[in-house]
Coordinates of C-alpha atoms in Angstrom, one line a residue:
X1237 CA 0.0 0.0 0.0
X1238 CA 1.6 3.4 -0.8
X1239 CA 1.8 6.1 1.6
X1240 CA 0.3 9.2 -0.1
X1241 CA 2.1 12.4 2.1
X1242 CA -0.2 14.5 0.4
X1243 CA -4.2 14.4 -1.0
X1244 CA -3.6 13.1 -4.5
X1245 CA -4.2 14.8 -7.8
X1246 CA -7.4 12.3 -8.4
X1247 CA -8.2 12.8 -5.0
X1248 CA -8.2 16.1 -5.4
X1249 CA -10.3 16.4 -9.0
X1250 CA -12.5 13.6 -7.5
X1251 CA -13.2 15.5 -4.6
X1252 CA -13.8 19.2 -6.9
X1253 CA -16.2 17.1 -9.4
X1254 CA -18.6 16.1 -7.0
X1255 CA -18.8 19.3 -5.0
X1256 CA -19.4 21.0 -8.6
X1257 CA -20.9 18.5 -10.7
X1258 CA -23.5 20.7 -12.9
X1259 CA -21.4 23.1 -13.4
X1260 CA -18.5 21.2 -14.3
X1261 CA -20.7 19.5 -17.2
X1262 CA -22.6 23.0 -18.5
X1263 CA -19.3 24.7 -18.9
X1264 CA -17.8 21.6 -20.9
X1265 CA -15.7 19.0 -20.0
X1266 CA -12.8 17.4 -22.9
X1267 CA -15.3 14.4 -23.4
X1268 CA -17.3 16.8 -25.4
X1269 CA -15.0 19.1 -26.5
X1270 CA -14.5 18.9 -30.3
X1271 CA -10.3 19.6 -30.0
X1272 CA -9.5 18.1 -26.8
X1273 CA -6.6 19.9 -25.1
X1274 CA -3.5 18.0 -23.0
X1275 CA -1.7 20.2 -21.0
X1276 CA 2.0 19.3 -20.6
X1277 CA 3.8 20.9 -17.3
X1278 CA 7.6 21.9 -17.9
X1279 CA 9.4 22.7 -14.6
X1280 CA 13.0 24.5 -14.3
X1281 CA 15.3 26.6 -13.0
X1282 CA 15.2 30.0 -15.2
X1283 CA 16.5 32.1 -12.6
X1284 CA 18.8 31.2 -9.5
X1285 CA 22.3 29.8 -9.5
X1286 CA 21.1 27.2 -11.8
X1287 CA 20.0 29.1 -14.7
X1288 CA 22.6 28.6 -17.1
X1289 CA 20.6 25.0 -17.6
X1290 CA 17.5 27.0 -18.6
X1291 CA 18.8 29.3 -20.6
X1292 CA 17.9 28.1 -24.2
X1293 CA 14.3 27.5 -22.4
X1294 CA 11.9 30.2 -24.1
X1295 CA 14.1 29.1 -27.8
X1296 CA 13.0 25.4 -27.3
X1297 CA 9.5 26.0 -26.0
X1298 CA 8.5 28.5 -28.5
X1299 CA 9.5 26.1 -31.6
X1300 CA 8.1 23.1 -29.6
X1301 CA 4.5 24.5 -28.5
X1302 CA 4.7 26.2 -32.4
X1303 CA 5.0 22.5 -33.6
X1304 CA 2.2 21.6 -31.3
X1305 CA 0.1 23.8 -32.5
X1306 CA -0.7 21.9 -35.4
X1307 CA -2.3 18.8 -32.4
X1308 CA -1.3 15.5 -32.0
X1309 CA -3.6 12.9 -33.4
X1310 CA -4.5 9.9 -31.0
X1311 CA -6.5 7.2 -31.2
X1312 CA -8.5 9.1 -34.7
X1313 CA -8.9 12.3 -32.4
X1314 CA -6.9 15.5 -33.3
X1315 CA -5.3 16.4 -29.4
X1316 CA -4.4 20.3 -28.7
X1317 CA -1.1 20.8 -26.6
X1318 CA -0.8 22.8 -24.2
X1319 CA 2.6 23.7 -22.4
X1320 CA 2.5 25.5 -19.1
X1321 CA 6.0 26.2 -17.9
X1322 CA 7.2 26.9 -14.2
X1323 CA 10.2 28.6 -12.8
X1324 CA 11.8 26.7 -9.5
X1325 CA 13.9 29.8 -9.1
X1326 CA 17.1 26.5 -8.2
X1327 CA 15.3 25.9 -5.2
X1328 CA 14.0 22.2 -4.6
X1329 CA 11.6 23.7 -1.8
X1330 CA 10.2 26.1 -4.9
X1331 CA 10.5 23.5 -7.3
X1332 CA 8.1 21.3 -5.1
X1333 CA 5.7 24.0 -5.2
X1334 CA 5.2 24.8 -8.2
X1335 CA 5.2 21.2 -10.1
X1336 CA 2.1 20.8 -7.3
X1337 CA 0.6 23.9 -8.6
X1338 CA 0.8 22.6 -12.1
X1339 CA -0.5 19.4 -10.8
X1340 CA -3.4 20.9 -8.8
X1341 CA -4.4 24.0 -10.1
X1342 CA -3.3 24.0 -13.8
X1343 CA -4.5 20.0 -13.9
X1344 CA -1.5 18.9 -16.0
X1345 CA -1.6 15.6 -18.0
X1346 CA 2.0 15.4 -18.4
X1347 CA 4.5 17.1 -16.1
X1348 CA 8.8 17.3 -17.5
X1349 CA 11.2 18.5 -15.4
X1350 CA 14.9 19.2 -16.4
X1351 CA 18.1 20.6 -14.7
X1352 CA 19.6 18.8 -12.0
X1353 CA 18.1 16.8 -8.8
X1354 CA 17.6 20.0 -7.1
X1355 CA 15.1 20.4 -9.9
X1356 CA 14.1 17.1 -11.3
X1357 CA 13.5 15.0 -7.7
X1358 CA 11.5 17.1 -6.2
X1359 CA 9.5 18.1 -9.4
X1360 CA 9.3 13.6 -9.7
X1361 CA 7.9 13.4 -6.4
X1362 CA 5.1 15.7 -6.5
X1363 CA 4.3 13.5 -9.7
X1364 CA 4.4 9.9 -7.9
X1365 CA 2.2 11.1 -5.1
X1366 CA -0.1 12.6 -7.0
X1367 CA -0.3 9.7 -9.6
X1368 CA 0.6 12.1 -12.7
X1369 CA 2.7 10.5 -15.4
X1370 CA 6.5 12.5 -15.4
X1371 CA 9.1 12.4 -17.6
X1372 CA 13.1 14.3 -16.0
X1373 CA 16.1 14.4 -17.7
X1374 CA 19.9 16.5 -16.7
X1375 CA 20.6 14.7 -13.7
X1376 CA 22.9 11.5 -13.1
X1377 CA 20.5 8.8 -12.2
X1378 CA 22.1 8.1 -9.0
X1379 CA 20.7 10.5 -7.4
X1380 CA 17.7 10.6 -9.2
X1381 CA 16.8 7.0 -8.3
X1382 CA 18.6 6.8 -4.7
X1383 CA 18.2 10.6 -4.0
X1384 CA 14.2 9.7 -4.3
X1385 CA 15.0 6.2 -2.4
X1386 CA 13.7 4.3 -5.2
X1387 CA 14.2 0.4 -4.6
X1388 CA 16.2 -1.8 -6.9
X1389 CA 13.6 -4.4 -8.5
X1390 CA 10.7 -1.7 -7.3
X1391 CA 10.9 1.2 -8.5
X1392 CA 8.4 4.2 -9.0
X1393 CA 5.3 4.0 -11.0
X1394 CA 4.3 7.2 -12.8
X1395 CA 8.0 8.6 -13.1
X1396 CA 10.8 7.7 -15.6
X1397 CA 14.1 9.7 -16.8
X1398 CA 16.7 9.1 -19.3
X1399 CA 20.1 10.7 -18.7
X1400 CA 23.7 9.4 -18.2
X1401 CA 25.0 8.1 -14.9
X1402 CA 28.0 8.3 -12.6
X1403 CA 29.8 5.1 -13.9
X1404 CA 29.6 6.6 -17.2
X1405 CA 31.0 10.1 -16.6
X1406 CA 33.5 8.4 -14.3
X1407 CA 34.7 6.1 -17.2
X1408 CA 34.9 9.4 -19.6
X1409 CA 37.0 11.6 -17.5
X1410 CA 39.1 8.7 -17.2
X1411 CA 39.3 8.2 -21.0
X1412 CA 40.3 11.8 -21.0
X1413 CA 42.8 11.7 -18.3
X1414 CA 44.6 8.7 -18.8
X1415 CA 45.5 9.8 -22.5
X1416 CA 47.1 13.0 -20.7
X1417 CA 50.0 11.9 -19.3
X1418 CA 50.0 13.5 -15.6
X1419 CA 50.3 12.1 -12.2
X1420 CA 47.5 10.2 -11.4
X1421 CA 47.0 12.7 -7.9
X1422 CA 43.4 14.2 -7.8
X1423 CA 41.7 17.2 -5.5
X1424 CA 37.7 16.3 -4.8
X1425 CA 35.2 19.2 -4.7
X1426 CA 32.2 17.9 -3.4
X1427 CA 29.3 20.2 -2.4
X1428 CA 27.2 19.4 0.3
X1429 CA 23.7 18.8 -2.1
X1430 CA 22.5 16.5 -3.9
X1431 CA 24.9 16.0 -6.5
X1432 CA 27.6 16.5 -4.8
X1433 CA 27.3 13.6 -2.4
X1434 CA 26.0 11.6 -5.0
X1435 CA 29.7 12.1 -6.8
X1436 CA 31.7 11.9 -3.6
X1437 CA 29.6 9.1 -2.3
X1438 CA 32.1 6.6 -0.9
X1439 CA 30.5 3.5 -2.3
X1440 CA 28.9 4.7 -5.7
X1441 CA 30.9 7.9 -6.5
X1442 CA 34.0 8.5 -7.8
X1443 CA 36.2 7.1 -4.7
X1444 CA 36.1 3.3 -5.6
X1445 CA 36.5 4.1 -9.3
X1446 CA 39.5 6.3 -9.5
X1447 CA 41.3 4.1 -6.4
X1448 CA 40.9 1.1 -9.3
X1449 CA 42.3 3.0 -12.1
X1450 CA 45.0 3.3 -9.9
X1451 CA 44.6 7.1 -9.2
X1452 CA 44.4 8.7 -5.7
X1453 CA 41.9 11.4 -4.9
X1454 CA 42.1 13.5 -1.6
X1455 CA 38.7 14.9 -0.9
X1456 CA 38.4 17.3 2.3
X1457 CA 35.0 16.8 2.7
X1458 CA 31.9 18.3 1.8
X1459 CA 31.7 22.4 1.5
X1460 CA 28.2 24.0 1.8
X1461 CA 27.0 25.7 -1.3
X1462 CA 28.0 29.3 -2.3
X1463 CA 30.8 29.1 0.0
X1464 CA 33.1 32.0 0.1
X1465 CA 36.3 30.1 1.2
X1466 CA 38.4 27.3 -0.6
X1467 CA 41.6 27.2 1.3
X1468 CA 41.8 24.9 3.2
X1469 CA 41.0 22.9 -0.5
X1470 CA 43.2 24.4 -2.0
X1471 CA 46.2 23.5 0.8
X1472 CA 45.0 20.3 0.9
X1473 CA 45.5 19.4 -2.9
X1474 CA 48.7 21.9 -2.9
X1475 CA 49.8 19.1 0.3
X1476 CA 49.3 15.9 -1.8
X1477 CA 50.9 17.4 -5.6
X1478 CA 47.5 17.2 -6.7
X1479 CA 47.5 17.5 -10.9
X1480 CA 43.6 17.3 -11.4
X1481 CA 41.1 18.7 -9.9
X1482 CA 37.5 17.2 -10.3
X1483 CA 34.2 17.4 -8.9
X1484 CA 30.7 18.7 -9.3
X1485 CA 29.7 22.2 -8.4
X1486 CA 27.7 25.2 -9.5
X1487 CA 28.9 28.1 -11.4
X1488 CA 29.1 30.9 -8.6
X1489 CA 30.9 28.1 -6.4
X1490 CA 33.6 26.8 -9.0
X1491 CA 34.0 31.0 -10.3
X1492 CA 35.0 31.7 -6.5
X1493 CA 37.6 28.4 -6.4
X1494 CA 39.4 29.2 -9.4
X1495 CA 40.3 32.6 -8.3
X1496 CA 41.3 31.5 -5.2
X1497 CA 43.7 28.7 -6.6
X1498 CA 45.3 31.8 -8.7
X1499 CA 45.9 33.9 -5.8
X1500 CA 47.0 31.1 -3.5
X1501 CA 49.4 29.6 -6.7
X1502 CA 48.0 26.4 -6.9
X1503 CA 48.2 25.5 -10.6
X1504 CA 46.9 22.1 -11.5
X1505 CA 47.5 20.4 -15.6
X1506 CA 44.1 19.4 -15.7
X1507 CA 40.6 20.9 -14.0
X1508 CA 37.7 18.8 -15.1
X1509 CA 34.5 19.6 -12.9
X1510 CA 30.8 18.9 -13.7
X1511 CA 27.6 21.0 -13.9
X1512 CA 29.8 24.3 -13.7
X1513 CA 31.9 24.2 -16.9
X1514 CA 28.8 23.0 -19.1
X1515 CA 27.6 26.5 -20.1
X1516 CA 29.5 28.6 -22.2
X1517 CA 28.8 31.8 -20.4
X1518 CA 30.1 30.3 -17.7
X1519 CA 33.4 30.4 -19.5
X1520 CA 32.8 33.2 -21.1
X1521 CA 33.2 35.0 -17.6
X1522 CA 36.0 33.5 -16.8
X1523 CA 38.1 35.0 -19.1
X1524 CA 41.5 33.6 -20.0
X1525 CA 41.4 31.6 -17.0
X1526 CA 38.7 29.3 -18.9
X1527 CA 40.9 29.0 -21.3
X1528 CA 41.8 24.8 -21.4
X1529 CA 39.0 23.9 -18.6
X1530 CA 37.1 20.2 -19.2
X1531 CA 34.0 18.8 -18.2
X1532 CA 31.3 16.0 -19.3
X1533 CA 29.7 16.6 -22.7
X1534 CA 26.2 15.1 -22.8
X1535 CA 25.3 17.1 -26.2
X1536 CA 26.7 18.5 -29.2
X1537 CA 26.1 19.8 -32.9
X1538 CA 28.6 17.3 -33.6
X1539 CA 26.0 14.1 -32.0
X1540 CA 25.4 12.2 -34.9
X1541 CA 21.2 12.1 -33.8
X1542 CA 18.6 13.6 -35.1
X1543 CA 14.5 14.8 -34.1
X1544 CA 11.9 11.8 -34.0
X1545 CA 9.6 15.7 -33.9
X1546 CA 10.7 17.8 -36.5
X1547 CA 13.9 15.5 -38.6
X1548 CA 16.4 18.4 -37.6
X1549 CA 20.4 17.5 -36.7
X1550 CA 21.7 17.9 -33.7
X1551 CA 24.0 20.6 -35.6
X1552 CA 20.3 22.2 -37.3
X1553 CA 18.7 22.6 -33.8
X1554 CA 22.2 24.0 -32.3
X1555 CA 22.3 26.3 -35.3
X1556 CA 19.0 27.4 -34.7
X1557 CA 19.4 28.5 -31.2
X1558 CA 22.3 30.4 -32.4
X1559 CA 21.1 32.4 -35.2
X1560 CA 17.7 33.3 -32.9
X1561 CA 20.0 34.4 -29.4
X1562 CA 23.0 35.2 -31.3
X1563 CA 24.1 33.2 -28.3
X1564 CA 26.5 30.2 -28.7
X1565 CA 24.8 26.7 -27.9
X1566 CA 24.6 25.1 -24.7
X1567 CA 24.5 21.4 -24.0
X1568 CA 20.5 21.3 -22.3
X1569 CA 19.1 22.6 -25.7
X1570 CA 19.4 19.0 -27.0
X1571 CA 18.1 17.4 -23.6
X1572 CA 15.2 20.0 -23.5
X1573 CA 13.8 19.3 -27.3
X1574 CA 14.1 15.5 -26.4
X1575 CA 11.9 15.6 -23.6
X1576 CA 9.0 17.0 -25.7
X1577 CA 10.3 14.5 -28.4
X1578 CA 8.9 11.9 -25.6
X1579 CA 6.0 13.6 -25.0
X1580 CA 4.6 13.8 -28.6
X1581 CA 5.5 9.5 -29.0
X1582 CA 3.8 9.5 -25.4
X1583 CA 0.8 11.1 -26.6
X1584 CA 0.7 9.4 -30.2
X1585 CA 0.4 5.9 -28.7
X1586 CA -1.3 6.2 -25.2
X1587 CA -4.5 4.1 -25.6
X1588 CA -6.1 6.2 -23.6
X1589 CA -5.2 10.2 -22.8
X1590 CA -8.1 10.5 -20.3
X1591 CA -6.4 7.8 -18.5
X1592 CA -3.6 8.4 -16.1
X1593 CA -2.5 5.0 -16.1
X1594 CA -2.3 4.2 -19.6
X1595 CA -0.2 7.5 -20.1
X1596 CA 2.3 6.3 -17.8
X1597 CA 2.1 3.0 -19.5
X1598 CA 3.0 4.8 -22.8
X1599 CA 5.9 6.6 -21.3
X1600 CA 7.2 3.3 -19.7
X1601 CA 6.5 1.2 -23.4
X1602 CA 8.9 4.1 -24.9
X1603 CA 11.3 3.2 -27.5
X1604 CA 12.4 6.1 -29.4
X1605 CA 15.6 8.0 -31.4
X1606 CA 15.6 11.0 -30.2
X1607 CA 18.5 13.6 -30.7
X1608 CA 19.8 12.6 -27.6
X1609 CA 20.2 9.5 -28.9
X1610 CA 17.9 6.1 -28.2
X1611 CA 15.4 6.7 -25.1
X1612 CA 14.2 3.0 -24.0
X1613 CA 13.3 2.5 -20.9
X1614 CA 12.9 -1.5 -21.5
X1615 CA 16.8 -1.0 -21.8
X1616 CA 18.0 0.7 -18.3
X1617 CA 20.7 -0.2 -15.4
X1618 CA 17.9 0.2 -13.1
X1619 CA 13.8 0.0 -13.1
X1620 CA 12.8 3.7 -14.5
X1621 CA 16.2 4.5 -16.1
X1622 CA 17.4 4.6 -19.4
X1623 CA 20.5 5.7 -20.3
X1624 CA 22.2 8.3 -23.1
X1625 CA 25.9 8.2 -24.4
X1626 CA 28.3 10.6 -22.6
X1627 CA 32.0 11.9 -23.8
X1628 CA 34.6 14.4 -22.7
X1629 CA 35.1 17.7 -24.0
X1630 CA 37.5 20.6 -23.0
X1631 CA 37.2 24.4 -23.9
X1632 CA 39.8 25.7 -26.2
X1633 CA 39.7 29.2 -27.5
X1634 CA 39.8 30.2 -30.9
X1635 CA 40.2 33.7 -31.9
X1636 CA 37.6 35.2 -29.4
X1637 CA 35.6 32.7 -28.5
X1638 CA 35.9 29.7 -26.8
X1639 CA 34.8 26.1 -28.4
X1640 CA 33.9 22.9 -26.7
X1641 CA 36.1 20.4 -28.3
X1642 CA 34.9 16.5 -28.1
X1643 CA 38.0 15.0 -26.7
X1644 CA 37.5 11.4 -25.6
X1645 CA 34.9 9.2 -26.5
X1646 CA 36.3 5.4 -26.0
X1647 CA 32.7 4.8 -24.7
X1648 CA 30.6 6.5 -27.2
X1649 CA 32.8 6.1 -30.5
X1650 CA 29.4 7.0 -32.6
X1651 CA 30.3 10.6 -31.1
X1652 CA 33.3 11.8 -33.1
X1653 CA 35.9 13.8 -31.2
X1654 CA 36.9 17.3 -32.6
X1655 CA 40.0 17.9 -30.8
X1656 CA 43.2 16.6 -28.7
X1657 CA 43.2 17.6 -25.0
X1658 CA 45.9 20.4 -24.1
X1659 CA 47.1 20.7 -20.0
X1660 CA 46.6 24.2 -18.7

């Protein structure tokens, strides 16, 4: 028997219908509408610390709902689409709160969430107790399964995600450091959220890996977010001859390190952190001094996928973004498309889209290209999980901007590289 921590969505409607019954049928329900409507809720963080994930967000919603626009046809029925999107402001407590409103009050069919588990947990959790089929991405299933203490064999029955996970961008930074040529001495920056205990977790983070690759990490412990202070990291790598420096941190945080490792002359050959060092403005910022940084590449113009919605490339749909922002591309722009990708196949084979269940059923019974790359969820390490290729990527300046070179891809040789790493 599940434990519902809140009055459920059905619940909920069940509850409004009978209080309001004759008005609810003279104003016109969707069983007699002539174009019924679906309303898809999008969740993420457009402002906040986080906000370099959402920034492609109005560029991929606009094309999306325009494509939508022309409906969906299910079942010999002609579906509208409605997208309602949600700012979490990087907060999970916000987050929370709005993916309920959407559930509640807007009465969402569908709810996606993108952009880390700050974002996409508590968004999938508002969806499971509510009994609303959900569909995340941009967030290391670790902690999207375990963060949500999903059980093995069990699992969760209205939420699904596709992303990569911690083994995999484990096994590409590897790829990408083991071609470099430095000591094998590395300084762990570990946050104290979500993610960041999720990578410095002793038993399924990067510990266990990097100690069999033969490579020794010295992590201090975890820092609180938007910390003002990294010296005692900093002393503590400087200590042990550290040559890379990895972890997982936001932008602010990993800005504040890296000018504290220049005043404080710690210089490593390699700095390979995730989440930060995705976003080109990021970078950007950063001057010089970003100059020869490296981190995880989940998506790329050069990915060799294309749109089960429109047919675009992955190199049309970066192209896109660019000529309409004059704005370089950024990595969740593919991610972002993909989950409405899902949506549209969701809605195209549901047997029935006034039925909760048999939505969820569809998104389970998903077996699509997408231009992320295959999104099966019959084909995942773990019940609700599928999994998308990963490589390595370091940004390299040229002229006067800075390019994210594909620089090792042993795991996902479909992905060709576009570059040779260089040490800082």
């Amino acid at each position: 028997m599940k434990k519902l921590l809140t009055p459920t969505r059905r619940g909920f409607l069940t509850a409004s219908a009978a209080m309001l019954a004759a008005p609810a049928v003279l104003t016109g329900t969707r069983a007699y509408a002539q174009n019924p409507t679906l309303r898809v809720g999008h969740v993420s963080p457009r402002t906040g610390p986080l906000a370099g994930f959402a920034e492609a967000d109005d560029y991929v919603l606009a094309a999306i709902q325009d494509h939508f626009n022309a409906g969906i046809e299910n079942n010999g029925k002609t579906w509208n689409i409605e997208i309602i999107s949600k700012d979490s402001q990087s907060n999970p407590n916000r987050a929370a709160e709005v993916a309920a409103d959407l559930i509640l009050g807007d009465e969402v069919d569908i709810i996606v969430a993108a952009s880390t588990p700050d974002t996409v947990n508590p968004v999938s959790d508002q969806a499971e107790i509510n009994e609303v089929p959900c569909i995340t991405t941009d967030c290391p299933w670790q902690p999207y399964f375990f963060g949500r203490n999903g059980v093995p064999g069990t699992g969760f029955d209205y939420t699904y995600h596709f992303f990569w996970g911690l083994e995999d961008v484990i096994a590409a930074f590897l790829d990408m450091w083991d071609s470099a040529g430095v000591a094998k001495v590395v300084g762990g920056l570990f946050p104290n959220d979500a993610d960041g205990n999720a990578w410095g977790d002793a038993e399924l983070g990067l510990p266990k890996p990097l100690e069999a690759a033969g490579y020794s990490l010295t992590d201090p412990g975890r820092y609180q977010p938007l910390t003002d202070d990294f010296s005692s990291y900093i002393n503590a790598f400087k200590d042990v001859g550290a040559e890379i420096v990895t972890g997982n941190m936001i932008a602010p945080d990993f800005a504040t390190f890296w000018a504290q490792a220049a005043q404080q002359g710690f210089n490593p050959k390699i700095v390979t952190i995730g989440k930060a060092l995705l976003f080109p403005s990021v970078i950007e910022s950063l001057g010089e001094r970003g100059d020869g940084l490296s981190s995880e590449v989940w998506w790329s113009p050069n990915h060799p996928f294309a749109s089960s919605l429109t047919g675009a490339s992955a190199k049309a749909l970066a192209e896109g973004y660019t000529a309409a922002s004059g704005r370089p591309w950024t990595q969740p722009i593919g991610f972002k498309h993909a989950l409405f990708e899902v949506v549209a196949d969701v809605v195209k084979r549901a047997e029935d889209l006034e039925d909760y269940e048999a939505i969820a059923a569809a998104v389970a019974g998903t077996k699509l290209d997408t231009i992320v790359g295959p999104v099966d969820w019959s084909n995942g390490p773990i019940n609700n999980v599928t999994k998308t290729p990963l490589v390595s990527g370091q940004w390299q300046k040229e002229g006067d901007a800075f390019d994210l070179k594909i620089v090792a891809n042993a795991h996902a040789p479909e992905i060709p590289t576009t570059g040779e790493l260089k040490l800082l």
